[in-house]
mmCIF file of C-alpha atoms in Angstrom:
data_model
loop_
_atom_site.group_PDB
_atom_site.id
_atom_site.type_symbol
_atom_site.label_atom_id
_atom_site.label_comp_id
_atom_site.label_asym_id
_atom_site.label_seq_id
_atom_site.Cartn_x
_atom_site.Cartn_y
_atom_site.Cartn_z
ATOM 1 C CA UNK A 1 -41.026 -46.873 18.147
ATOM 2 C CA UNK A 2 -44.383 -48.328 18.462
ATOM 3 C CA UNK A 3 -45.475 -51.538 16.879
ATOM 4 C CA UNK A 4 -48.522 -53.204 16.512
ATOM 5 C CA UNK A 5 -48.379 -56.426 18.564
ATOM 6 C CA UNK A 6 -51.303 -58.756 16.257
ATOM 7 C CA UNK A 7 -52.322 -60.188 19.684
ATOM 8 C CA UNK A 8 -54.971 -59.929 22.049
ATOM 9 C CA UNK A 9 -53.200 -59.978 25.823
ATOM 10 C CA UNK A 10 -55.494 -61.563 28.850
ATOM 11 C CA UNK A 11 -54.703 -61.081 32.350
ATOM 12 C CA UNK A 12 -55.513 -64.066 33.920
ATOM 13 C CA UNK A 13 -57.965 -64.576 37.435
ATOM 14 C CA UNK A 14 -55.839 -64.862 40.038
ATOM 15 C CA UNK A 15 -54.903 -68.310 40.601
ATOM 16 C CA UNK A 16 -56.611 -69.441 37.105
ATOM 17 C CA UNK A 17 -54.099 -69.016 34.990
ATOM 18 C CA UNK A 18 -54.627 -72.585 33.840
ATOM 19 C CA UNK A 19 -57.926 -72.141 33.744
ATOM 20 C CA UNK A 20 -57.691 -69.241 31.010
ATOM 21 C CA UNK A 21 -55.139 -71.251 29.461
ATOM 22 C CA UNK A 22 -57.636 -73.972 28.833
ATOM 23 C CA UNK A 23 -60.579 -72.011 27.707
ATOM 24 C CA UNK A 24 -58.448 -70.072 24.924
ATOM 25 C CA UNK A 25 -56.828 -73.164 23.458
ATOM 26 C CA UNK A 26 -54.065 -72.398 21.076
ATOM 27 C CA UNK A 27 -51.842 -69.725 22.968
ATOM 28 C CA UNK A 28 -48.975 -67.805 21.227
ATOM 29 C CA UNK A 29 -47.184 -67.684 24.532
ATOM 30 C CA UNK A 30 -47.410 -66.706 28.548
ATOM 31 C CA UNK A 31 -45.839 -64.199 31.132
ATOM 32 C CA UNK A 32 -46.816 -64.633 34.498
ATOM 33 C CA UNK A 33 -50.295 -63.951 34.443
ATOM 34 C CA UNK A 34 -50.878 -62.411 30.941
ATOM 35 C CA UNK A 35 -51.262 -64.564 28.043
ATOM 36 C CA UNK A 36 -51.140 -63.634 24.266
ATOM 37 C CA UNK A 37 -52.647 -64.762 21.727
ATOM 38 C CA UNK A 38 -52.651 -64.009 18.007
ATOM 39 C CA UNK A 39 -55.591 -62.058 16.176
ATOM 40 C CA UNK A 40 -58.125 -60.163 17.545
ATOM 41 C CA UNK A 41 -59.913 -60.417 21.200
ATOM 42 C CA UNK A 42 -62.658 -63.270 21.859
ATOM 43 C CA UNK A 43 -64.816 -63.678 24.964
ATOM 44 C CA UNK A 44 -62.753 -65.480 27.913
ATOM 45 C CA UNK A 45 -64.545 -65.902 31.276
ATOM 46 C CA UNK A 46 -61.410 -66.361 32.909
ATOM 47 C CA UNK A 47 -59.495 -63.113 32.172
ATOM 48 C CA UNK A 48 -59.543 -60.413 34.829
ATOM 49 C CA UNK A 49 -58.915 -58.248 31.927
ATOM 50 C CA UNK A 50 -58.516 -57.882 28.579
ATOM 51 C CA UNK A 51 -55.907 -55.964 26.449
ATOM 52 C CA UNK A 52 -57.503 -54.941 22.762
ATOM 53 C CA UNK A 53 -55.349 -54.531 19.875
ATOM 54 C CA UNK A 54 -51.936 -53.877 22.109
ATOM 55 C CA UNK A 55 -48.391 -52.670 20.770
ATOM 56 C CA UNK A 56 -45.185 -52.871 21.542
ATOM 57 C CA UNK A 57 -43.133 -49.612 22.573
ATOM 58 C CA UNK A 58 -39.187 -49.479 22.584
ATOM 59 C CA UNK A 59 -37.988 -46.525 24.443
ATOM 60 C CA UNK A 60 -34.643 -45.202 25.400
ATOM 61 C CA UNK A 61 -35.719 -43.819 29.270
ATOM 62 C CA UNK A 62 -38.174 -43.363 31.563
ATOM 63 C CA UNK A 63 -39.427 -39.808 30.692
ATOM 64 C CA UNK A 64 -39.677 -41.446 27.285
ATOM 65 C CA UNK A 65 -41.492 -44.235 28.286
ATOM 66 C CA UNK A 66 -44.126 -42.188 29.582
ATOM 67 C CA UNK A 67 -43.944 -39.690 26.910
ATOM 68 C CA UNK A 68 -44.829 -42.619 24.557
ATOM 69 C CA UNK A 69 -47.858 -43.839 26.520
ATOM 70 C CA UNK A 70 -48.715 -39.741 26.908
ATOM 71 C CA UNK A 71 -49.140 -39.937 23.329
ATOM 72 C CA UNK A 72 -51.443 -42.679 23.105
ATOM 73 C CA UNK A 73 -53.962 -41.580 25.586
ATOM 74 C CA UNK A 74 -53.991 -39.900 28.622
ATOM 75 C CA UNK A 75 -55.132 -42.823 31.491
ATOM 76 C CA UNK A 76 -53.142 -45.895 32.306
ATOM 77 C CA UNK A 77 -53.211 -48.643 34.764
ATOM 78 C CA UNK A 78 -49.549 -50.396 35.284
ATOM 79 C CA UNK A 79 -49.390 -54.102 35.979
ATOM 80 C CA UNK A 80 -46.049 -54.569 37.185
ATOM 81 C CA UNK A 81 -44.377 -58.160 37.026
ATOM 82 C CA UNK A 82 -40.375 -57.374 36.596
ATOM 83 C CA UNK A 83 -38.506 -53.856 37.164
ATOM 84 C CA UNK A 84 -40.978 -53.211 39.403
ATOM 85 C CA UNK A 85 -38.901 -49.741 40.482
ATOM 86 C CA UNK A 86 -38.366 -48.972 36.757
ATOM 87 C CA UNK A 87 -41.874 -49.441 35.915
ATOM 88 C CA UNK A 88 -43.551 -47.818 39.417
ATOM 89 C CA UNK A 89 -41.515 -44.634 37.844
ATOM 90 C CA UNK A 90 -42.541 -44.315 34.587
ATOM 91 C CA UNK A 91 -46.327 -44.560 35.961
ATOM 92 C CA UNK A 92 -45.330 -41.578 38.452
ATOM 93 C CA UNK A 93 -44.880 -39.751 35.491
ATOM 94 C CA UNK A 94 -48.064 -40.332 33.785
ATOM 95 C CA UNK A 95 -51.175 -38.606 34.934
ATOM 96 C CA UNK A 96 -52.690 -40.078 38.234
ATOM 97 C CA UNK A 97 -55.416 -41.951 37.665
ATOM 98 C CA UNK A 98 -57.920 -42.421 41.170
ATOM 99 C CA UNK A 99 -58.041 -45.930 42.348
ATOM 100 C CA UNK A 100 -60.496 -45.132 45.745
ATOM 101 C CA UNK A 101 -62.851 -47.801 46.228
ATOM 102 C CA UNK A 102 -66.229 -47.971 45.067
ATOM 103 C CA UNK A 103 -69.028 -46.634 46.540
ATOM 104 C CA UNK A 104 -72.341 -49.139 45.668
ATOM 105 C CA UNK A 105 -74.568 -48.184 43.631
ATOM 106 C CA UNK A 106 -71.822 -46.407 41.753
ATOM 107 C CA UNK A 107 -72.037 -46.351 37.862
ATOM 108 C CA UNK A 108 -69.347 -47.860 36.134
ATOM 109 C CA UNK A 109 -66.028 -45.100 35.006
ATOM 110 C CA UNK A 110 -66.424 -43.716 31.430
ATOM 111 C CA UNK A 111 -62.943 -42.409 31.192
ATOM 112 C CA UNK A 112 -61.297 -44.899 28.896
ATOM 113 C CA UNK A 113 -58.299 -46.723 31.009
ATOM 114 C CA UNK A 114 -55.758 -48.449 29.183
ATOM 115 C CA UNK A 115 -52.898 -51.216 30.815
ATOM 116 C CA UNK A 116 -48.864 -51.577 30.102
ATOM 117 C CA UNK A 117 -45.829 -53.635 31.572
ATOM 118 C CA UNK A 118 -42.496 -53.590 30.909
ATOM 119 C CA UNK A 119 -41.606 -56.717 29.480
ATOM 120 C CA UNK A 120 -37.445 -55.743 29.298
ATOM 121 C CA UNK A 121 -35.701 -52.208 30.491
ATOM 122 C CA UNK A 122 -36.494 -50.886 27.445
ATOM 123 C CA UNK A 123 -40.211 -52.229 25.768
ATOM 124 C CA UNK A 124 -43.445 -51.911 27.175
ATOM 125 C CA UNK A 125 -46.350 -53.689 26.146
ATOM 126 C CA UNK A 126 -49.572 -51.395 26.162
ATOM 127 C CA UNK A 127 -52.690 -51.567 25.308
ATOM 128 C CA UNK A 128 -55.238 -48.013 25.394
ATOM 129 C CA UNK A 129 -58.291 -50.555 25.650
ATOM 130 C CA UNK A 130 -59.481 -52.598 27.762
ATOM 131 C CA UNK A 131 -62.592 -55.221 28.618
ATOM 132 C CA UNK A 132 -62.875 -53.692 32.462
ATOM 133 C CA UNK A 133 -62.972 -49.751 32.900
ATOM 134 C CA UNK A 134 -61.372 -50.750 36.599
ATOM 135 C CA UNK A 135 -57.442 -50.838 37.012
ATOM 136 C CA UNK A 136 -56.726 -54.216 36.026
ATOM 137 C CA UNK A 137 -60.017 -55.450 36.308
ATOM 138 C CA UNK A 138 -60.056 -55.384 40.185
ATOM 139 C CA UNK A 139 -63.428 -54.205 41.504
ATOM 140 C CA UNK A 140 -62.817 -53.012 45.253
ATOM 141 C CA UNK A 141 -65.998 -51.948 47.241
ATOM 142 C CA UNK A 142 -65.966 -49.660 50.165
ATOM 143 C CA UNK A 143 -67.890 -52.301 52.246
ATOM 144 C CA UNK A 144 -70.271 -52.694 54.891
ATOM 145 C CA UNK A 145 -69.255 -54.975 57.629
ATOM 146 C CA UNK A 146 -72.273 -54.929 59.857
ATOM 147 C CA UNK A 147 -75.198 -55.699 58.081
ATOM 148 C CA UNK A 148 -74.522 -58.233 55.996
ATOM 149 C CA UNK A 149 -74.565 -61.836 57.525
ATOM 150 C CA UNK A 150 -71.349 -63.175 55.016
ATOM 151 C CA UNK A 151 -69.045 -61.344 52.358
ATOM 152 C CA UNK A 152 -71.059 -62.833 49.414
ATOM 153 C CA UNK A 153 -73.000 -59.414 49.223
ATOM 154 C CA UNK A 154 -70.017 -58.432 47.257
ATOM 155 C CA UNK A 155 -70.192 -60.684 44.361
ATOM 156 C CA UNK A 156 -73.799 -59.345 43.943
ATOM 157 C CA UNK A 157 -72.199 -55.839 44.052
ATOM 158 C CA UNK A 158 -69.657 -56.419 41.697
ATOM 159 C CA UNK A 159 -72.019 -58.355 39.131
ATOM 160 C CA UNK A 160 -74.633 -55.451 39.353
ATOM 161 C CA UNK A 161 -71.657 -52.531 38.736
ATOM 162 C CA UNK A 162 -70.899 -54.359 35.684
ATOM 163 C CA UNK A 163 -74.015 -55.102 34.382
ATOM 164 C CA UNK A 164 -74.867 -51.368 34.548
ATOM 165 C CA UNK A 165 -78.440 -51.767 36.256
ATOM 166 C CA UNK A 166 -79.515 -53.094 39.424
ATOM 167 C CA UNK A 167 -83.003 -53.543 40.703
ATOM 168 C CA UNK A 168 -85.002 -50.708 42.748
ATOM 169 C CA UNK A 169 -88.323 -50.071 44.286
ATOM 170 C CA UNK A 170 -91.020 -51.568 42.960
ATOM 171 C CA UNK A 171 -89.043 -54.683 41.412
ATOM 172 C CA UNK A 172 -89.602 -58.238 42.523
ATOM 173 C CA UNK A 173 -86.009 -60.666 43.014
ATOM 174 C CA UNK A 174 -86.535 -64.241 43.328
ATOM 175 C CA UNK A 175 -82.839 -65.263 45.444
ATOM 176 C CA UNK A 176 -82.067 -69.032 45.626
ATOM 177 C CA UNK A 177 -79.745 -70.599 47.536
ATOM 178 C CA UNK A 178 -80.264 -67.691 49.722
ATOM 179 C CA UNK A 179 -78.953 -68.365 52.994
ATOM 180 C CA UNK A 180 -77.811 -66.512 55.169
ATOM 181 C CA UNK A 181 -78.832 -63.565 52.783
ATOM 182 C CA UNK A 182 -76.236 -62.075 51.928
ATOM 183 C CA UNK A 183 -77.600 -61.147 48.562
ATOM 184 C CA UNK A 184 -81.852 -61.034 49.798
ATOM 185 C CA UNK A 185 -79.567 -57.627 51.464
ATOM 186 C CA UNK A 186 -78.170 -56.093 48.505
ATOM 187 C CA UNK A 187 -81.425 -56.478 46.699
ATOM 188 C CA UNK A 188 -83.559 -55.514 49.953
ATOM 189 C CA UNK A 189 -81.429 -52.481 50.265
ATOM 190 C CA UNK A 190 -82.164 -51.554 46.535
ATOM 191 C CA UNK A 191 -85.355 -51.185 47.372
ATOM 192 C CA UNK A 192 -86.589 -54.254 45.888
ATOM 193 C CA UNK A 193 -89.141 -56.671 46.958
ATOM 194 C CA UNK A 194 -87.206 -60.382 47.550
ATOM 195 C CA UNK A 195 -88.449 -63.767 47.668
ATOM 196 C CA UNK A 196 -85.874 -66.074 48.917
ATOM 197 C CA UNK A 197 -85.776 -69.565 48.685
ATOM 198 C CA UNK A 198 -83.209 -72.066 50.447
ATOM 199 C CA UNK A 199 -84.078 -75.703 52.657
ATOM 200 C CA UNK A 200 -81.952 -73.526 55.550
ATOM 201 C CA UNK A 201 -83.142 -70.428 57.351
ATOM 202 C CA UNK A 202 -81.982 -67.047 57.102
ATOM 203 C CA UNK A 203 -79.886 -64.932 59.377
ATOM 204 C CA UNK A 204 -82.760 -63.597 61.661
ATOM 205 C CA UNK A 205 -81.804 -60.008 61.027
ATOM 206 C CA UNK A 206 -82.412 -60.504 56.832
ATOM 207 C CA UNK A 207 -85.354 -62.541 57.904
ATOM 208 C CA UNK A 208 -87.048 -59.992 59.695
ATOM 209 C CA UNK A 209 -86.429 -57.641 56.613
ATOM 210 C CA UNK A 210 -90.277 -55.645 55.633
ATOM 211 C CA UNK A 211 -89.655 -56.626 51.600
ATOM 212 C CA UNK A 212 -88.921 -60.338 52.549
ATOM 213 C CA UNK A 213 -90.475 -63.353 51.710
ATOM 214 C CA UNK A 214 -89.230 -66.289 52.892
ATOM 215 C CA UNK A 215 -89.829 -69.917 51.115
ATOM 216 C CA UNK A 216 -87.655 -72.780 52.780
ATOM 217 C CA UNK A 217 -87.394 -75.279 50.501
ATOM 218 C CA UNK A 218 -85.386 -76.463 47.819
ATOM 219 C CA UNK A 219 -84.234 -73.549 44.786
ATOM 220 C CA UNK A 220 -84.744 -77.072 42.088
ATOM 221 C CA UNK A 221 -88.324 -77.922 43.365
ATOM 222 C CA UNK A 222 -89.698 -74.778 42.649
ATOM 223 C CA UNK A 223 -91.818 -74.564 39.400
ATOM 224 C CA UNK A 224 -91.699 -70.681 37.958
ATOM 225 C CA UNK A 225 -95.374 -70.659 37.679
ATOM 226 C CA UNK A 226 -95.620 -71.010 41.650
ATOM 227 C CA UNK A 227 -93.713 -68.038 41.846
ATOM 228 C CA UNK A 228 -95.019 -65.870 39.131
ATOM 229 C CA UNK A 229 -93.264 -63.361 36.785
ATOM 230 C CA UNK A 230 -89.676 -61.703 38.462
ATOM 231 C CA UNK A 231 -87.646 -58.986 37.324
ATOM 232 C CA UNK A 232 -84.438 -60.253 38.609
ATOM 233 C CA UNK A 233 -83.604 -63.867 39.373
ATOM 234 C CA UNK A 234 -80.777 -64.351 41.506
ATOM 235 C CA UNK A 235 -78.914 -67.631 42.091
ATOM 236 C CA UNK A 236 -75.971 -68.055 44.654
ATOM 237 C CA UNK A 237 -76.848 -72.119 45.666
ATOM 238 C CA UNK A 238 -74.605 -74.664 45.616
ATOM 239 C CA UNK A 239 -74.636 -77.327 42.821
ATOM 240 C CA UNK A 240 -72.970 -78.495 39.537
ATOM 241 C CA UNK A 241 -73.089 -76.151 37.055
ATOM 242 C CA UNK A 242 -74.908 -78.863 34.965
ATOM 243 C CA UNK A 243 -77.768 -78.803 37.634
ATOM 244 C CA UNK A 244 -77.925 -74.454 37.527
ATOM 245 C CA UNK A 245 -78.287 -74.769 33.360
ATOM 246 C CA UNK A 246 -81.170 -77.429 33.710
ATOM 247 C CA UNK A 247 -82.371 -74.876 36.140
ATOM 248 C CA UNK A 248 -81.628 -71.356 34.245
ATOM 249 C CA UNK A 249 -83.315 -73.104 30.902
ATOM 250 C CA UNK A 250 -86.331 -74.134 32.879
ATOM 251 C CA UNK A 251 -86.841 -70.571 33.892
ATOM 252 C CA UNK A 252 -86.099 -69.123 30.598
ATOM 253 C CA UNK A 253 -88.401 -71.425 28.542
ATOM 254 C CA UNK A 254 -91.343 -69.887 31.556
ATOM 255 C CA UNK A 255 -90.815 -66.375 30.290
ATOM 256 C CA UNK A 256 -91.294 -65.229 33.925
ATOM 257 C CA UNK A 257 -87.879 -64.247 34.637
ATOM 258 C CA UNK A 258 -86.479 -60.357 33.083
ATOM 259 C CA UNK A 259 -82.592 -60.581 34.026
ATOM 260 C CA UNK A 260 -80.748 -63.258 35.500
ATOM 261 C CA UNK A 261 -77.056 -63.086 37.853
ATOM 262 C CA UNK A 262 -76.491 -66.832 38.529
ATOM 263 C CA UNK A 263 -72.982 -67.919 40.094
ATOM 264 C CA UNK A 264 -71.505 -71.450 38.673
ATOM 265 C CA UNK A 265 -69.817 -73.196 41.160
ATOM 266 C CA UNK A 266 -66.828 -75.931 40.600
ATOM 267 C CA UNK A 267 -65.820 -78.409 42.183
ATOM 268 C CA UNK A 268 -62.504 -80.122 42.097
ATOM 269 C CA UNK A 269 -62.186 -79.526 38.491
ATOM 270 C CA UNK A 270 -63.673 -76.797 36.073
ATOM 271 C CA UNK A 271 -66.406 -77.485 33.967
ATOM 272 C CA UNK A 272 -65.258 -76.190 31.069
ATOM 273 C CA UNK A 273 -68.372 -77.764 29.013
ATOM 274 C CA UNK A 274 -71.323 -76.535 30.725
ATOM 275 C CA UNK A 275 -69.422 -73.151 30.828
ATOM 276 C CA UNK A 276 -69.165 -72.828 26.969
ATOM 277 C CA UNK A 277 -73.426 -73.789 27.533
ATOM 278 C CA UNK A 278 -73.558 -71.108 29.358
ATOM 279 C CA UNK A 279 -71.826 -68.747 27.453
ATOM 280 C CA UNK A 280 -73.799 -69.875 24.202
ATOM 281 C CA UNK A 281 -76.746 -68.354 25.670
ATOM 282 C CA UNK A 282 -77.630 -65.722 23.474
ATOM 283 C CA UNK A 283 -77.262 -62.459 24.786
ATOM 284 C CA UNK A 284 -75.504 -63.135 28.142
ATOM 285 C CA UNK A 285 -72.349 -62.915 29.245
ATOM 286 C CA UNK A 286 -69.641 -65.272 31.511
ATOM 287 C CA UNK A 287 -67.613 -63.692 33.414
ATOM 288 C CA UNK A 288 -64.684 -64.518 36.235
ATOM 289 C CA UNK A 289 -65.486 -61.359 39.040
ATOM 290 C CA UNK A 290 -62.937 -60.014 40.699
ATOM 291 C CA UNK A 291 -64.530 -61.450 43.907
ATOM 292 C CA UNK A 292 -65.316 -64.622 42.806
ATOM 293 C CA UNK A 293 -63.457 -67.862 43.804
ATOM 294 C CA UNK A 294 -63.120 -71.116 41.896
ATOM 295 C CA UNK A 295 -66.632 -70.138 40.379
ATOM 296 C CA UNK A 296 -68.025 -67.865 37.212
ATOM 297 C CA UNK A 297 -70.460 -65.198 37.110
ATOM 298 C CA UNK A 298 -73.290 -65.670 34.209
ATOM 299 C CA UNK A 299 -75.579 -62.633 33.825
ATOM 300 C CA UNK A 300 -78.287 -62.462 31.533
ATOM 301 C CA UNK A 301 -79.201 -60.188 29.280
ATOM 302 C CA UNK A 302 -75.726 -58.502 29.279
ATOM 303 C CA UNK A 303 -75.441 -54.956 27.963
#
């Protein structure tokens, strides 16, 4: 028997369950990390993934289990949070879906992926669509652990996979907050021109990059017209979130910047406000990556 649920189900971040708890408000009720909610999806930055229009399937064994979710679609990602042995089985009878990691530049999978758990012996909870085309919204690069100077690189990659474009030859990147370069690296290695910006210097082997331009000073001094027009403006510095909007609407009102990937940063507490800002921006998009911490993605304009 299959049921539609009238929820929308979000996996919550890891370790931001509260978090997602916070930003949707009025909850129907939550399981470990998923949280439903009645009516139809809305945008939540700080769901890892989210579960469209899910149902509810009661089924009398495991062959039937995965006969039912067989007959729904063909791909399915399992997140497993009670009869874990039960559940691990009915997946090894569905067809195997690849979970190698990513190569980057990779584009993003077009094979729709859908998620279930077993909520009892008996029902799973599934749902054939989902916000991330990646099992359970976990982005996992195959990595490169020589040239870059710190693991941020990764962020960059993850936010460029998902917005579906990243920059190439013949574009110009304005990074701030660029030290040690981490992301002047992915953008360099695109083929892009960079100028970075940050008060501290650059890991000498990014600095001595051919496409590199180097400004050491302050990211919140710098006027857009004494940098000129950019095709991608990249922002990994540390500050209130309050401090990057004053900054992103500065840039935007110039008309010099084409696409934006800024990372918000929190401190002790989440600033849920300036998030929502953020968010209101039309035609962008807020977003918790799967290799974020206690921070949000905003990319701008999102496809």
């Amino acid at each position: 028997m299959v049921t539609p649920l009238g929820q929308t189900v979000y996996l919550a971040a890891d370790g931001f369950l509260d978090d997602l708890v916070a930003e949707l408000g009025d909850v129907a009720s939550v399981d470990g990390r998923l949280v439903f909610v009645d009516g139809p999806a809305r945008p939540a930055a700080w769901a890892q993934n989210i579960w469209y229009d899910p149902v509810r399937i009661e089924f009398p064994s495991i062959k039937g289990g995965a006969k039912a979710l067989r007959g729904i679609q063909r791909n399915w990602a399992l997140w497993s949070q009670r009869h874990h042995r039960r559940a691990a089985l009915i997946q090894e009878n569905l067809p195997h879906v690849s979970a190698k990691p990513v190569v980057f530049p990779s584009p993003l999978p077009t094979a729709p992926l859908g998620s279930w758990t077993l909520v009892d012996e008996s029902t799973i909870i599934a749902a054939a669509h989902c916000s991330s085309p990646f099992r359970n919204g976990e982005v996992t690069f195959i990595e490169n652990r020589t040239a870059p100077p710190n693991r941020a690189y990764l962020k960059l990659w993850e936010a460029l996979t998902l917005f579906g474009e990243q920059p190439g030859p013949g574009d110009r990147c304005l990074d701030l907050g660029a030290c040690p370069g981490g992301w002047t690296w992915v953008l360099h290695e695109l083929g892009a021109s960079v100028v970075s910006v940050d008060k501290a210097p650059l890991d000498p082997a990014i600095a001595a990059l051919p496409r590199v331009e180097i400004r050491q000073e302050s990211a919140f001094g710098l006027k857009p017209a004494t940098v000129g027009p950019v095709d991608w403006l990249c922002c990994d510095v540390i500050c209130y979130p309050t401090r990057l909007l004053r900054l992103v609407k500065e840039w935007m009102d110039s008309g010099l910047a084409k696409r934006f990937v800024c990372t918000l940063k929190f401190q002790a507490e989440t600033d849920h406000e300036t998030a929502r800002a953020f968010a209101e921006i039309p035609g962008g998009r807020v977003l918790h990556l799967h290799h974020n911490k206690h921070e949000l993605t905003w990319i701008w304009p999102a496809k």
